[in-house]
XYZ file of C-alpha atoms in Angstrom:
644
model
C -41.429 86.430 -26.873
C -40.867 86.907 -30.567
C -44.435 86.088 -31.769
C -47.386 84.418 -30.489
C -50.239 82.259 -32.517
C -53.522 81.559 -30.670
C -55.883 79.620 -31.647
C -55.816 80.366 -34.775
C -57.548 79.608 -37.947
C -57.352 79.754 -41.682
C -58.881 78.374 -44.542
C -59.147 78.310 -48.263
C -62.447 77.673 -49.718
C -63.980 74.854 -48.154
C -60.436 73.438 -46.868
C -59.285 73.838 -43.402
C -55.925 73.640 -43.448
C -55.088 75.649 -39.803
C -57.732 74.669 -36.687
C -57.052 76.177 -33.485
C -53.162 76.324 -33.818
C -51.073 77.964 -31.128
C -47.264 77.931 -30.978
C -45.099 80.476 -29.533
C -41.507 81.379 -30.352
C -38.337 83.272 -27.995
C -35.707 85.064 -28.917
C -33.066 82.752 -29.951
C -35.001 79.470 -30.434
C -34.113 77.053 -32.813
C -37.417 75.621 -34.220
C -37.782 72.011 -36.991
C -41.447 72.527 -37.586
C -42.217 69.549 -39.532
C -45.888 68.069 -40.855
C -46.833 65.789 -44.431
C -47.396 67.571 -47.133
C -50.172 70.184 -47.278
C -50.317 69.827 -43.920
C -50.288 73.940 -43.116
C -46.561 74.467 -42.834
C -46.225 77.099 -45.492
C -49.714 78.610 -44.343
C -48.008 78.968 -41.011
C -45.045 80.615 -42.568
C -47.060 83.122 -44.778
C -49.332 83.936 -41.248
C -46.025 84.380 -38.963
C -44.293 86.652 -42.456
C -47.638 88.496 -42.288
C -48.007 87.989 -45.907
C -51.493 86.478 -45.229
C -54.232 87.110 -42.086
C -55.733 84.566 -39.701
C -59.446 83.820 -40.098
C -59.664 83.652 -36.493
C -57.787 83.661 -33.586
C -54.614 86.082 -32.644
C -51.125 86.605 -33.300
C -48.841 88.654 -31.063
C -45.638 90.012 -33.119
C -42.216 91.754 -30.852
C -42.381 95.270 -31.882
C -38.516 94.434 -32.994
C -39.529 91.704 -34.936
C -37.498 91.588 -38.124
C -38.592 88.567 -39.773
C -36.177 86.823 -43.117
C -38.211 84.953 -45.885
C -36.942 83.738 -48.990
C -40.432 84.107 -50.267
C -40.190 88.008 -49.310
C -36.820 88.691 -51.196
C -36.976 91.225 -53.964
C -36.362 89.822 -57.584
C -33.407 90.533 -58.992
C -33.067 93.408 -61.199
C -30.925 94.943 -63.965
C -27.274 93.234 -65.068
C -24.847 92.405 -61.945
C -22.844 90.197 -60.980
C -23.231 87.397 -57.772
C -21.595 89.529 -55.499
C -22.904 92.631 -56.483
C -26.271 90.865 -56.104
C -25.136 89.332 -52.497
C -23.523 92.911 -51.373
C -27.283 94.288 -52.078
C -28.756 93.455 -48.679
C -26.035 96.299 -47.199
C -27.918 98.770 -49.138
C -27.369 100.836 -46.369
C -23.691 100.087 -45.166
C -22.781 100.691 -48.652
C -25.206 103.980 -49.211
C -22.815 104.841 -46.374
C -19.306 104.326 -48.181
C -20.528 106.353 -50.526
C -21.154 109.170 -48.402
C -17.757 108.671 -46.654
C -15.862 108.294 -50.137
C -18.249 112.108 -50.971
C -17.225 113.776 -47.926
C -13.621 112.513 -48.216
C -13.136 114.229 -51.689
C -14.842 117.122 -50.339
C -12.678 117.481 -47.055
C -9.797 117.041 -49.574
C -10.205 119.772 -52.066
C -10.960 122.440 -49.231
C -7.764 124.013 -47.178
C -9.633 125.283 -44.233
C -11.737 122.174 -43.760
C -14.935 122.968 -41.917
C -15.325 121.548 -38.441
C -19.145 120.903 -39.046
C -17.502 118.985 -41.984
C -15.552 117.116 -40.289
C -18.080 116.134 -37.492
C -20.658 114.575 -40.385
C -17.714 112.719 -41.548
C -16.661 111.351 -37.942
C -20.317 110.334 -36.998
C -21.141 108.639 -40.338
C -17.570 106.711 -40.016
C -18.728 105.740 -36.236
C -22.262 104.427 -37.595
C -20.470 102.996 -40.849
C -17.964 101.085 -38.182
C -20.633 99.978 -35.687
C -22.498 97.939 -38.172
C -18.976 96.300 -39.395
C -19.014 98.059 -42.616
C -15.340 97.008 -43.013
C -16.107 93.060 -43.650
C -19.317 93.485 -45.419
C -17.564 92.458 -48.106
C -15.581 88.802 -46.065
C -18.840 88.231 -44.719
C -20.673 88.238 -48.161
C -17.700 85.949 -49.634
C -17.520 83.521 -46.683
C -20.956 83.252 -46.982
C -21.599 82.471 -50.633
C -18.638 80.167 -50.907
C -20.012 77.696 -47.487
C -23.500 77.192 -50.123
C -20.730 76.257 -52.902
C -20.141 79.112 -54.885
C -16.436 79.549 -56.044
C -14.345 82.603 -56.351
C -14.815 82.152 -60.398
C -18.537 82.648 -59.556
C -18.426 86.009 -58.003
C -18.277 87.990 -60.908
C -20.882 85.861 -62.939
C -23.923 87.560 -64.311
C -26.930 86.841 -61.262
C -29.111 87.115 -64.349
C -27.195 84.006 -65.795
C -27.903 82.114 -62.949
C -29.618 78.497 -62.863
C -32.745 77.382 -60.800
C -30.477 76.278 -58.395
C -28.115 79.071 -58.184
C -30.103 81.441 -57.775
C -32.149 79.129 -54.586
C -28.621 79.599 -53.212
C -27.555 83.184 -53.923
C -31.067 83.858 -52.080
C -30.179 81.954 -49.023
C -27.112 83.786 -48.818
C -28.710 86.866 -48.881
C -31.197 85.368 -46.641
C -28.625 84.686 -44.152
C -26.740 87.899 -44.805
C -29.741 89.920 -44.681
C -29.414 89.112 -40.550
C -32.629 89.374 -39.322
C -34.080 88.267 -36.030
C -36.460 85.375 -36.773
C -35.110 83.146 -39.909
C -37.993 81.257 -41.850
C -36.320 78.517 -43.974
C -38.458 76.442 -46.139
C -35.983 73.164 -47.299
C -33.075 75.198 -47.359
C -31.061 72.147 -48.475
C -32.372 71.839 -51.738
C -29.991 72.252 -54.448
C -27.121 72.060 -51.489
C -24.631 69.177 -51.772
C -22.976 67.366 -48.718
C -20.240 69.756 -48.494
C -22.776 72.820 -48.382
C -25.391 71.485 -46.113
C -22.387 70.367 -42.954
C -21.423 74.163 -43.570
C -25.125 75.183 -43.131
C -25.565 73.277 -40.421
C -23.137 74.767 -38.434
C -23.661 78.156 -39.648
C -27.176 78.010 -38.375
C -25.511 76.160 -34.866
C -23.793 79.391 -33.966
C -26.623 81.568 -35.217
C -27.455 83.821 -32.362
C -31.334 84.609 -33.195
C -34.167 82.635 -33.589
C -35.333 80.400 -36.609
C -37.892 78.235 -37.981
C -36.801 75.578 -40.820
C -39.134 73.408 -42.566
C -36.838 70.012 -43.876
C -37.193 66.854 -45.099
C -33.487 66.436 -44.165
C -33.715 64.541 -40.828
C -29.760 64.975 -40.401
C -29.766 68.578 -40.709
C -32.891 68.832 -38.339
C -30.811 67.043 -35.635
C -27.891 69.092 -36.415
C -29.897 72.644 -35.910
C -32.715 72.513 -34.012
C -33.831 72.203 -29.973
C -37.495 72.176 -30.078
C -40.440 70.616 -32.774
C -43.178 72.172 -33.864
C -45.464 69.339 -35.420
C -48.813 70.436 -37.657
C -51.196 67.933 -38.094
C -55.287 67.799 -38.384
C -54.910 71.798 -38.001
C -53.313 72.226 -35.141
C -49.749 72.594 -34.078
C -47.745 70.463 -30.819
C -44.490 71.170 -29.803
C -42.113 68.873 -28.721
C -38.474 69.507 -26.389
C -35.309 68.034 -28.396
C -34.471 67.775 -31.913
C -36.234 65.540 -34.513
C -34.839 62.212 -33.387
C -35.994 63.232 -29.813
C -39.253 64.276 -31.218
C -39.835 60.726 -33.256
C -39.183 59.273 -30.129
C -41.562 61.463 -27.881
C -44.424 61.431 -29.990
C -44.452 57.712 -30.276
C -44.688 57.614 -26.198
C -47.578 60.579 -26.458
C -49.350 57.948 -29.671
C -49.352 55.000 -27.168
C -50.439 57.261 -23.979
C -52.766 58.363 -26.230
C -54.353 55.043 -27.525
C -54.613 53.906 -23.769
C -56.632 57.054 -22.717
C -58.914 55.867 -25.640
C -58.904 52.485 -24.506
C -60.001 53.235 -21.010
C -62.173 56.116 -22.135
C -64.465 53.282 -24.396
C -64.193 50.790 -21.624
C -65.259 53.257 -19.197
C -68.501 53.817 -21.367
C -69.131 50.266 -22.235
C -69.713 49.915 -18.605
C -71.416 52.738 -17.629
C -73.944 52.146 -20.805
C -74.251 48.701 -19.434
C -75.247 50.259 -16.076
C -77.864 52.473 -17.204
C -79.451 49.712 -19.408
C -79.520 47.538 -16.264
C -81.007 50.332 -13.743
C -82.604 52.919 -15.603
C -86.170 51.364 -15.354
C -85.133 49.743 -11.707
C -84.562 50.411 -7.671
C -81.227 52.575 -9.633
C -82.962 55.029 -11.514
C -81.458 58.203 -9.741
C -77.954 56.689 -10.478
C -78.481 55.673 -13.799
C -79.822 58.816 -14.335
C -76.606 60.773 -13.077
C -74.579 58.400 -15.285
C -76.255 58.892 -18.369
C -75.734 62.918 -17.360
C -71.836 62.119 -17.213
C -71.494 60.835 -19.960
C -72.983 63.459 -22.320
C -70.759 65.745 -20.577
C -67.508 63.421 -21.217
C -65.264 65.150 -23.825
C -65.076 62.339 -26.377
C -61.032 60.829 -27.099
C -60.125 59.991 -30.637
C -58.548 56.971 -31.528
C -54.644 57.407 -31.833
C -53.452 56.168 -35.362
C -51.494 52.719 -35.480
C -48.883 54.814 -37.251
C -48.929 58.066 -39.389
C -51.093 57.881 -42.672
C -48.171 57.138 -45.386
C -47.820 55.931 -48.730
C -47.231 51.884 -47.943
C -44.556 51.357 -50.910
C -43.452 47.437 -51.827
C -41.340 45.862 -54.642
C -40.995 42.702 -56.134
C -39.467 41.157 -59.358
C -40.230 39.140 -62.238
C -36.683 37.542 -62.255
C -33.351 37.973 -60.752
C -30.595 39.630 -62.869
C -27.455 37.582 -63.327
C -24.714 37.626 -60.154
C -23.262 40.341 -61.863
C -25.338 43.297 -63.181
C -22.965 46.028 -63.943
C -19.567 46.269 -64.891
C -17.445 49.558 -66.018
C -13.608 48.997 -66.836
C -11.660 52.848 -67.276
C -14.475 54.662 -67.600
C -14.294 58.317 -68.381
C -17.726 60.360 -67.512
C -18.523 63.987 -69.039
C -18.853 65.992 -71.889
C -16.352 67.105 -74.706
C -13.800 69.540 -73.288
C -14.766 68.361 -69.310
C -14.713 65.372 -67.623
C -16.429 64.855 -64.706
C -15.414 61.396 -63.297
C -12.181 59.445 -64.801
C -10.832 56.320 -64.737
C -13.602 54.317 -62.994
C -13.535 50.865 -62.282
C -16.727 49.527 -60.973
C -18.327 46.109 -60.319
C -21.815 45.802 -59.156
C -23.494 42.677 -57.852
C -27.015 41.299 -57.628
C -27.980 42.911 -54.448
C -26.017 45.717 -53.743
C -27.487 48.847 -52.948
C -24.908 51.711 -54.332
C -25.254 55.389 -53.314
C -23.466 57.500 -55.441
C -22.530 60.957 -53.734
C -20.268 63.895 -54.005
C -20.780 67.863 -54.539
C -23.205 69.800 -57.314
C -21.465 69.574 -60.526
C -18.906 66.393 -59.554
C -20.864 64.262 -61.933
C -23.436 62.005 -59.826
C -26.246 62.515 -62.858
C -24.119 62.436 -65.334
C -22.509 59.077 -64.802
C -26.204 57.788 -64.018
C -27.092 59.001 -67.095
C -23.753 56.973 -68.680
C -24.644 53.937 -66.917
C -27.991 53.382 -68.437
C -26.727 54.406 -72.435
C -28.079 57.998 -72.702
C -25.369 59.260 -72.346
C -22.155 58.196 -74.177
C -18.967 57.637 -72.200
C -15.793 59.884 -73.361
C -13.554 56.635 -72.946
C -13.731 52.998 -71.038
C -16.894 50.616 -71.237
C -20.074 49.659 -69.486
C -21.417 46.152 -69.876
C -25.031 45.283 -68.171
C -25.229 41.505 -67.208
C -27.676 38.955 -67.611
C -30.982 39.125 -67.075
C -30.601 42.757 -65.894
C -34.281 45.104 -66.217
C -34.110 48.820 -65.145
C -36.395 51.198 -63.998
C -35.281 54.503 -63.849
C -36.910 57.631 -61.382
C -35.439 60.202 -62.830
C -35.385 63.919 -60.701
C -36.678 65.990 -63.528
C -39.745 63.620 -63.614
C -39.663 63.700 -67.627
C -40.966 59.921 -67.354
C -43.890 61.512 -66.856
C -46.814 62.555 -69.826
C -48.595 66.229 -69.054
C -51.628 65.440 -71.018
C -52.598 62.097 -68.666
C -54.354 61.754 -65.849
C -52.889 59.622 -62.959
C -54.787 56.633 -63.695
C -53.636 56.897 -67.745
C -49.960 57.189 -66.378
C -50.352 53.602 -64.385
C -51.988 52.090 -67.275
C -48.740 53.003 -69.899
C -46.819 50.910 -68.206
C -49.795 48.183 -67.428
C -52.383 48.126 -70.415
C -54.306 44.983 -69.573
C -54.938 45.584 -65.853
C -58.465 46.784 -65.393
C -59.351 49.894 -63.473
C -59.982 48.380 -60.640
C -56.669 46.491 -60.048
C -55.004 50.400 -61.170
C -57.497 52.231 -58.435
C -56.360 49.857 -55.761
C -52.864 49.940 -56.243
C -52.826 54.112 -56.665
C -54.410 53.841 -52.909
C -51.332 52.604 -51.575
C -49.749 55.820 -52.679
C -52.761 57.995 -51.311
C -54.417 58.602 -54.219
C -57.953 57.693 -53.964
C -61.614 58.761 -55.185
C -61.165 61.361 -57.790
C -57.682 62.017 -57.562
C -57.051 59.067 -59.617
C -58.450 61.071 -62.566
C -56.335 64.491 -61.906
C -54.588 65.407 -64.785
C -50.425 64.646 -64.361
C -49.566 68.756 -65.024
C -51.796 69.649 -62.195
C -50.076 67.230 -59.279
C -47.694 69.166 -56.970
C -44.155 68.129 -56.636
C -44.790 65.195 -54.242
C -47.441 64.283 -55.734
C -45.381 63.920 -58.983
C -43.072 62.015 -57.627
C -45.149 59.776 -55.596
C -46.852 58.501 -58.643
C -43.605 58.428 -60.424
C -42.581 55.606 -57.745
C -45.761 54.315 -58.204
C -44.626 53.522 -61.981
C -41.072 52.020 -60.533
C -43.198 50.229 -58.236
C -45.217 48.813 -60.381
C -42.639 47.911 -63.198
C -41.569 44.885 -61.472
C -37.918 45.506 -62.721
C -34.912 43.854 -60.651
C -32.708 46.980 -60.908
C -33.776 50.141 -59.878
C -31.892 53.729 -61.025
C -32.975 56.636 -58.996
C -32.015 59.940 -59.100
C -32.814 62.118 -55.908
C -35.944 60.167 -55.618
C -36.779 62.107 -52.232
C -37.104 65.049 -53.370
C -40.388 66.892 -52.649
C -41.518 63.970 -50.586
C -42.271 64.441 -46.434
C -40.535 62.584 -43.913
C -43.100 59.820 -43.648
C -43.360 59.045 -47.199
C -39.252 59.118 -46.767
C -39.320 56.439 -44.524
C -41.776 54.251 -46.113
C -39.485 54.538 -49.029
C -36.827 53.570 -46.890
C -38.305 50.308 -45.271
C -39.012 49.377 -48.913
C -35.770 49.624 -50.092
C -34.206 48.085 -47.201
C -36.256 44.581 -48.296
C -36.436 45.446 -52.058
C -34.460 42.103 -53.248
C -32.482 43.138 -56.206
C -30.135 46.140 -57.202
C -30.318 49.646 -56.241
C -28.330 52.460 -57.587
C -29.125 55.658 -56.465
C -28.020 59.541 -56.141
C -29.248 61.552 -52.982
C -27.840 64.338 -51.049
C -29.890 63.257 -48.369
C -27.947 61.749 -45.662
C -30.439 59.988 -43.321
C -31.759 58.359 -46.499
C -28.434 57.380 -47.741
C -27.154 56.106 -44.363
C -30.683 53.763 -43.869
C -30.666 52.310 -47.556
C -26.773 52.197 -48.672
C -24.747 49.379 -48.410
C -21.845 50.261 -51.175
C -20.681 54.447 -50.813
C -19.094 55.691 -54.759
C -18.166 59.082 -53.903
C -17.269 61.841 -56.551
C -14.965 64.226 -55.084
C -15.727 67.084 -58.099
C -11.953 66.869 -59.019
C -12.343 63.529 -61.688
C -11.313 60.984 -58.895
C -14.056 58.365 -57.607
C -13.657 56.959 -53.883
C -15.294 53.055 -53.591
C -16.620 51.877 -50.054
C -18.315 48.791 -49.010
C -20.493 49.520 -45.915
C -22.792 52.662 -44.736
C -22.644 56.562 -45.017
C -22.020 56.968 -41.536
C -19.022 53.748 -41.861
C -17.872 55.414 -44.895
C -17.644 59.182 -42.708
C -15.951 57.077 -39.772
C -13.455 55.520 -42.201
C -12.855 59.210 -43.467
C -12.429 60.390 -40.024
C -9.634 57.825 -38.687
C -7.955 58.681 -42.470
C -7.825 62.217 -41.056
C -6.629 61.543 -37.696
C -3.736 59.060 -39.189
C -2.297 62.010 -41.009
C -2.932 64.104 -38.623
C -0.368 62.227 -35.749
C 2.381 61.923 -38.605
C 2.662 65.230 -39.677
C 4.406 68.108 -37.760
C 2.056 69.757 -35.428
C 2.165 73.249 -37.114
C -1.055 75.484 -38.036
C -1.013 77.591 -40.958
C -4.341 78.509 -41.669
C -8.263 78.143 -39.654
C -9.437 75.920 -42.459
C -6.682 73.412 -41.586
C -6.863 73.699 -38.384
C -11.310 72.845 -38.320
C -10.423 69.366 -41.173
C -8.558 67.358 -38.743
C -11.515 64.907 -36.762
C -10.224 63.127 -33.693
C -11.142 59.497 -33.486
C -14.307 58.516 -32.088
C -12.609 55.706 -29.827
C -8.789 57.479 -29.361
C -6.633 54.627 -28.830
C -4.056 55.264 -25.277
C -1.168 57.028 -27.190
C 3.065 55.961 -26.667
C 5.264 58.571 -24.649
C 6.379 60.026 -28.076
C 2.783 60.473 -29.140
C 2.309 62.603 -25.705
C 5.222 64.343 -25.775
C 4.700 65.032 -29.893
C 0.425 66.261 -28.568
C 2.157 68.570 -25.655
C 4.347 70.273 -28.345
C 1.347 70.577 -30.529
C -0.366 72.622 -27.584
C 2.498 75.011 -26.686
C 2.955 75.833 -30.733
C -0.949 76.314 -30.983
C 0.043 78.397 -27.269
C 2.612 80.753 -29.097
C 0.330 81.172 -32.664
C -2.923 82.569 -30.526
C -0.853 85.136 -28.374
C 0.728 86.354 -32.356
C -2.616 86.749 -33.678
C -4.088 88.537 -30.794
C -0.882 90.301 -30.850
C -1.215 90.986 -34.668
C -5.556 91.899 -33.704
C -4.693 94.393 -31.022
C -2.122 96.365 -33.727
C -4.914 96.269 -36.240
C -7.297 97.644 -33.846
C -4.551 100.349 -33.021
C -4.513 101.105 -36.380
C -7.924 101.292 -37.240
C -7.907 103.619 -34.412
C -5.126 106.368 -35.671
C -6.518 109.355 -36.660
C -3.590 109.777 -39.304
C -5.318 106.005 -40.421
C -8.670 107.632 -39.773
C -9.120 109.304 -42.535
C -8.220 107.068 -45.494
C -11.561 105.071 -46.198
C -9.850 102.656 -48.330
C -7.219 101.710 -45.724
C -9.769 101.732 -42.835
C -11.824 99.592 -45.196
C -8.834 97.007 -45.890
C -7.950 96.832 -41.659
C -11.083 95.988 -41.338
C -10.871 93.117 -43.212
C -8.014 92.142 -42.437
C -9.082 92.017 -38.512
C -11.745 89.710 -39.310
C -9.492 86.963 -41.065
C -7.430 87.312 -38.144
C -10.993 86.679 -35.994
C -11.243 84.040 -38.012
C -7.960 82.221 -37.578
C -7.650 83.004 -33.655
C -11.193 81.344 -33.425
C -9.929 78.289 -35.007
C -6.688 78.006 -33.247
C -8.895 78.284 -30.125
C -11.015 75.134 -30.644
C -7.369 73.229 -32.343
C -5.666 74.274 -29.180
C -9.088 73.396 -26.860
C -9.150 69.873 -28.587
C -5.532 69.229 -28.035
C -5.643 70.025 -24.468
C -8.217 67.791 -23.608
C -6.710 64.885 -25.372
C -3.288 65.144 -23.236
C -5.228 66.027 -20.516
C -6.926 62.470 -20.470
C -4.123 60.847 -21.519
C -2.235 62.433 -18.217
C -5.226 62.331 -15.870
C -6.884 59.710 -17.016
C -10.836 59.020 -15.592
C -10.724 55.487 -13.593
């Protein structure tokens, strides 16, 4: 056991937030602990970190325990560059080089070197080696450029760094850092598509334990075996990942509600019986009865569904049958262009996700689309009839010096407070709240009143930019089912995949290069349309692997059609090639490691240094060729043994 929580408590003020919570963790679990928001998740966090104690109750901690928080990373400081900044986690490894580089110039410039001399240098070299000080360096690199950092970044100034870049440079150090127990708080934010699949898997072959809180029900499936679920205080666990876990705790709600069910009908009766006999020939029995039941543990009520923010739309009027139209249009800013030649048509109805990587342009041509920002060449024409409302990511729709209810009556002056009050409730805020001022609201709250607004604006066309952010998965899915009905247009931009793949109907993606890519269907149509793309080239090319990033791209189909003699014979010279590349590269591996291991090699740090990286590229590319050569083999073995 990592770490233990029993029973534990913890409170702020007069808030409860943690009740009687127990959860414990093993070495190399992989843990989605998920909950609404201010549920306790981050108070769990900060008790497991230690950074804050229990009011009651006790937590048990591995003495080996080496826990990673991005909350617990040291701020940056003085001017270096990203990979300087990166490199800093192997304080040690490279307190060690230096020592090695010290002792090399000092073996160097004596004749009679001293054997005492020599032995420090050996031993530090064998500790320096052990903790693969040779591919500090790949490691840091591979790293930073799987969370979308390019090799133009490296040397930029960490200090220089956006909001956003800097959320990633600490992940990587986060992940670099290599400690036992991983707590990730949405490490997908500010990650495109591209960053998050890389993340995902990353975190798949992760040999120690983790905990990640995510709104990103995709990436939870992708990562995680077990559920931690905080609500009312109190923590439950459930096997699976979260699509297992949605389905598990629906089965424990409805167990639940019958327990209840029988539990009041069981004191209904007994009630009745005591009335009935309590004066009569039944007295002893009533008597007993009324003793059982003030010793019955009362059952709650299990909710109809979780408490959630019950989002609707409507419109005034329907646009015109068209309601956008762009004819060559170029998207950017003088001296870079972001998206080019885009030819776009879209229809009363359609629901359009625009996606791509950070940078490729998705705000931008948002921004284009509705006239603030002016197009570098081509045209946009709105059609007919055509009202936006726009949720914009930043939340600058927003006033600071309102309160909630002021911000609903902007956009509705003649509604009274009471119409304003009852609407707010369907986006949980109620009482008081309704009179918080706007620049005290937390993030979700922000941006559940923002969508309040949209809501409430009655337009027919709806512009959103990231409009999940900051919200938990049930207010995601409410804002799903609404969309789903929501009768007129939807464009939107969202690097959240589950969201994208419920609510899309039309894919635009931006491929970060200028080039746009239309499809007419779903995310996960659009990925499977991608995938038999792949596959195509992939059987009418010559089978021949130069590199491990080729070799992970191709995708085989999800339903493999039965393939021609050629095709076989073409697949069964694909696996001897793949055959005779894996016995070079372990051929090439062991000379490296002979290398590494010549004392005439010894000695030179800088050569030592470069073997070493140079064995794990070769690591690299052997692993690849492995799982290219394991796929090919089991596609020629089906097509030759075939399962009746």
């Amino acid at each position: 056991m990592l770490i233990g929580l029993k029973d534990v408590a913890k409170s702020f003020g007069s808030v409860s937030v943690l009740v009687e919570a127990s959860l414990q963790l093993n070495t190399g679990e992989k843990v989605g602990l998920v909950g609404r928001n201010g549920s306790g998740k981050t108070t769990l966090f900060r008790l497991i970190a230690g950074d804050t104690e229990p009011d009651a109750g006790l937590i048990s901690r591995h003495p080996g325990l080496r826990i990673g928080w991005m909350q617990q990373l040291a701020p940056l400081e003085g001017e270096c560059s990203l990979l300087d900044e990166a490199l800093s986690v192997f304080a040690s490894i490279r307190s060690m080089e230096e020592e090695l580089e010290r002792l090399e110039s000092e073996i160097a410039s004596q004749k009679d070197h001293a054997q005492s001399l020599l032995d420090r240098y050996s031993q530090l070299r064998t500790r320096w080696e052990a903790e693969q000080g040779y591919s500090c360096r790949a490691r840091a690199e591979s790293v930073l450029f799987g969370l979308g950092f390019d090799q133009h970044d490296l040397q930029k100034s960490a200090t220089k760094l956006s909001g956003g870049e800097l959320s990633r440079l600490g992940l990587a150090k986060l992940l670099l850092s290599d400690p036992n127990l991983l707590l990730l708080d949405e490490p997908t934010n500010h990650l495109d598509v591209a960053a998050i699949a890389w993340l995902e898997n990353y975190l798949r072959n992760w040999s120690h334990a983790f905990i990640v809180i995510s709104h990103d029900r995709y990436f939870l499936d992708g990562t995680t075996s077990r559920i931690l679920e905080v609500s009312d205080g109190k923590v439950e666990a459930y096997p699976g990942n979260y699509s297992s876990f949605a389905r598990e705790r629906e089965k424990r709600r409805i167990a639940r509600q019958k327990a209840f069910e029988e539990q009041q009908a069981l004191v209904e009766k007994t009630q009745d019986f005591i009335r009935r006999n309590l004066a009569g020939q039944k007295t002893k029995q009533a008597q007993s009865r009324r003793k059982m039941l003030e010793k019955l543990v009362p059952l709650e009520r299990a909710p109809s569904c979780l408490p959630t923010s019950r989002f609707g739309f409507r419109t005034d009027a329907h646009s015109g049958a068209v309601v956008l139209r762009t004819d060559g249009l170029e998207v950017g800013y003088p001296k870079r262009t972001l998206a080019a030649n885009l030819t776009l048509t879209v229809c009363r109805g359609d629901k359009l996700a625009i996606i791509g990587p950070n940078g490729s342009g998705k705000t931008s041509l948002l921004r284009t689309l509705l006239g603030r920002l002016a197009p570098l060449s081509g045209e946009v024409e709105l059609g007919q009839k055509v009202s936006i409302a726009f949720f914009d990511q930043q939340l600058t729709e927003l006033g600071s010096g309102t309160t909630v209810i002021e911000e609903m009556r902007s956009i509705a002056p003649l509604e009274t407070d009471q119409v304003l009050r009852g609407y707010l409730a369907r986006f949980l805020f109620v009482g008081d709240e309704v009179f918080q001022p706007v620049k005290s609201l937390s993030g979700g709250e922000r941006s559940r009143l923002a969508l309040a607004k949209l809501v409430f604006s009655n337009a027919n066309t709806l512009v959103l930019d990231e409009p999940t952010n900051h919200l938990d998965i049930p207010s995601c899915e409410a804002l799903e089912a609404a969309l789903q009905q929501f009768p007129g247009t939807l464009l939107f931009v969202s690097h959240d995949r589950y969201f994208v793949n419920r609510v899309a109907t039309r894919i635009l993606d931006l491929d970060g290069t200028g080039r746009c890519h239309q499809f007419d269907g779903t995310y996960e149509d659009y990925l499977a349309s991608l995938q038999r793309s792949e596959a195509c080239q992939l059987n009418t090319t010559k089978p021949s692997i130069t590199s491990s990033k080729e070799i992970d791209e191709p995708a085989p189909s999800p339903t493999p059609q039965k393939l021609s003699k050629n095709e076989v014979a073409r697949l069964r010279a694909q696996c001897e090639n793949l055959e005779k590349e894996i016995h070079q590269v372990e051929a090439e591996i062991d000379e490296v490691v002979a290398q590494i291991g010549d004392p005439s090699i010894a000695a030179d740090f800088v050569q030592v240094r470069e073997l070493g990286l140079h064995h794990e590229l070769l690591q690299t590319k052997l692993d690849g060729l492995y799982r290219a050569w394991e796929r090919s083999l089991e596609r020629l073995e089906s097509e030759v043994n075939p399962v009746s």
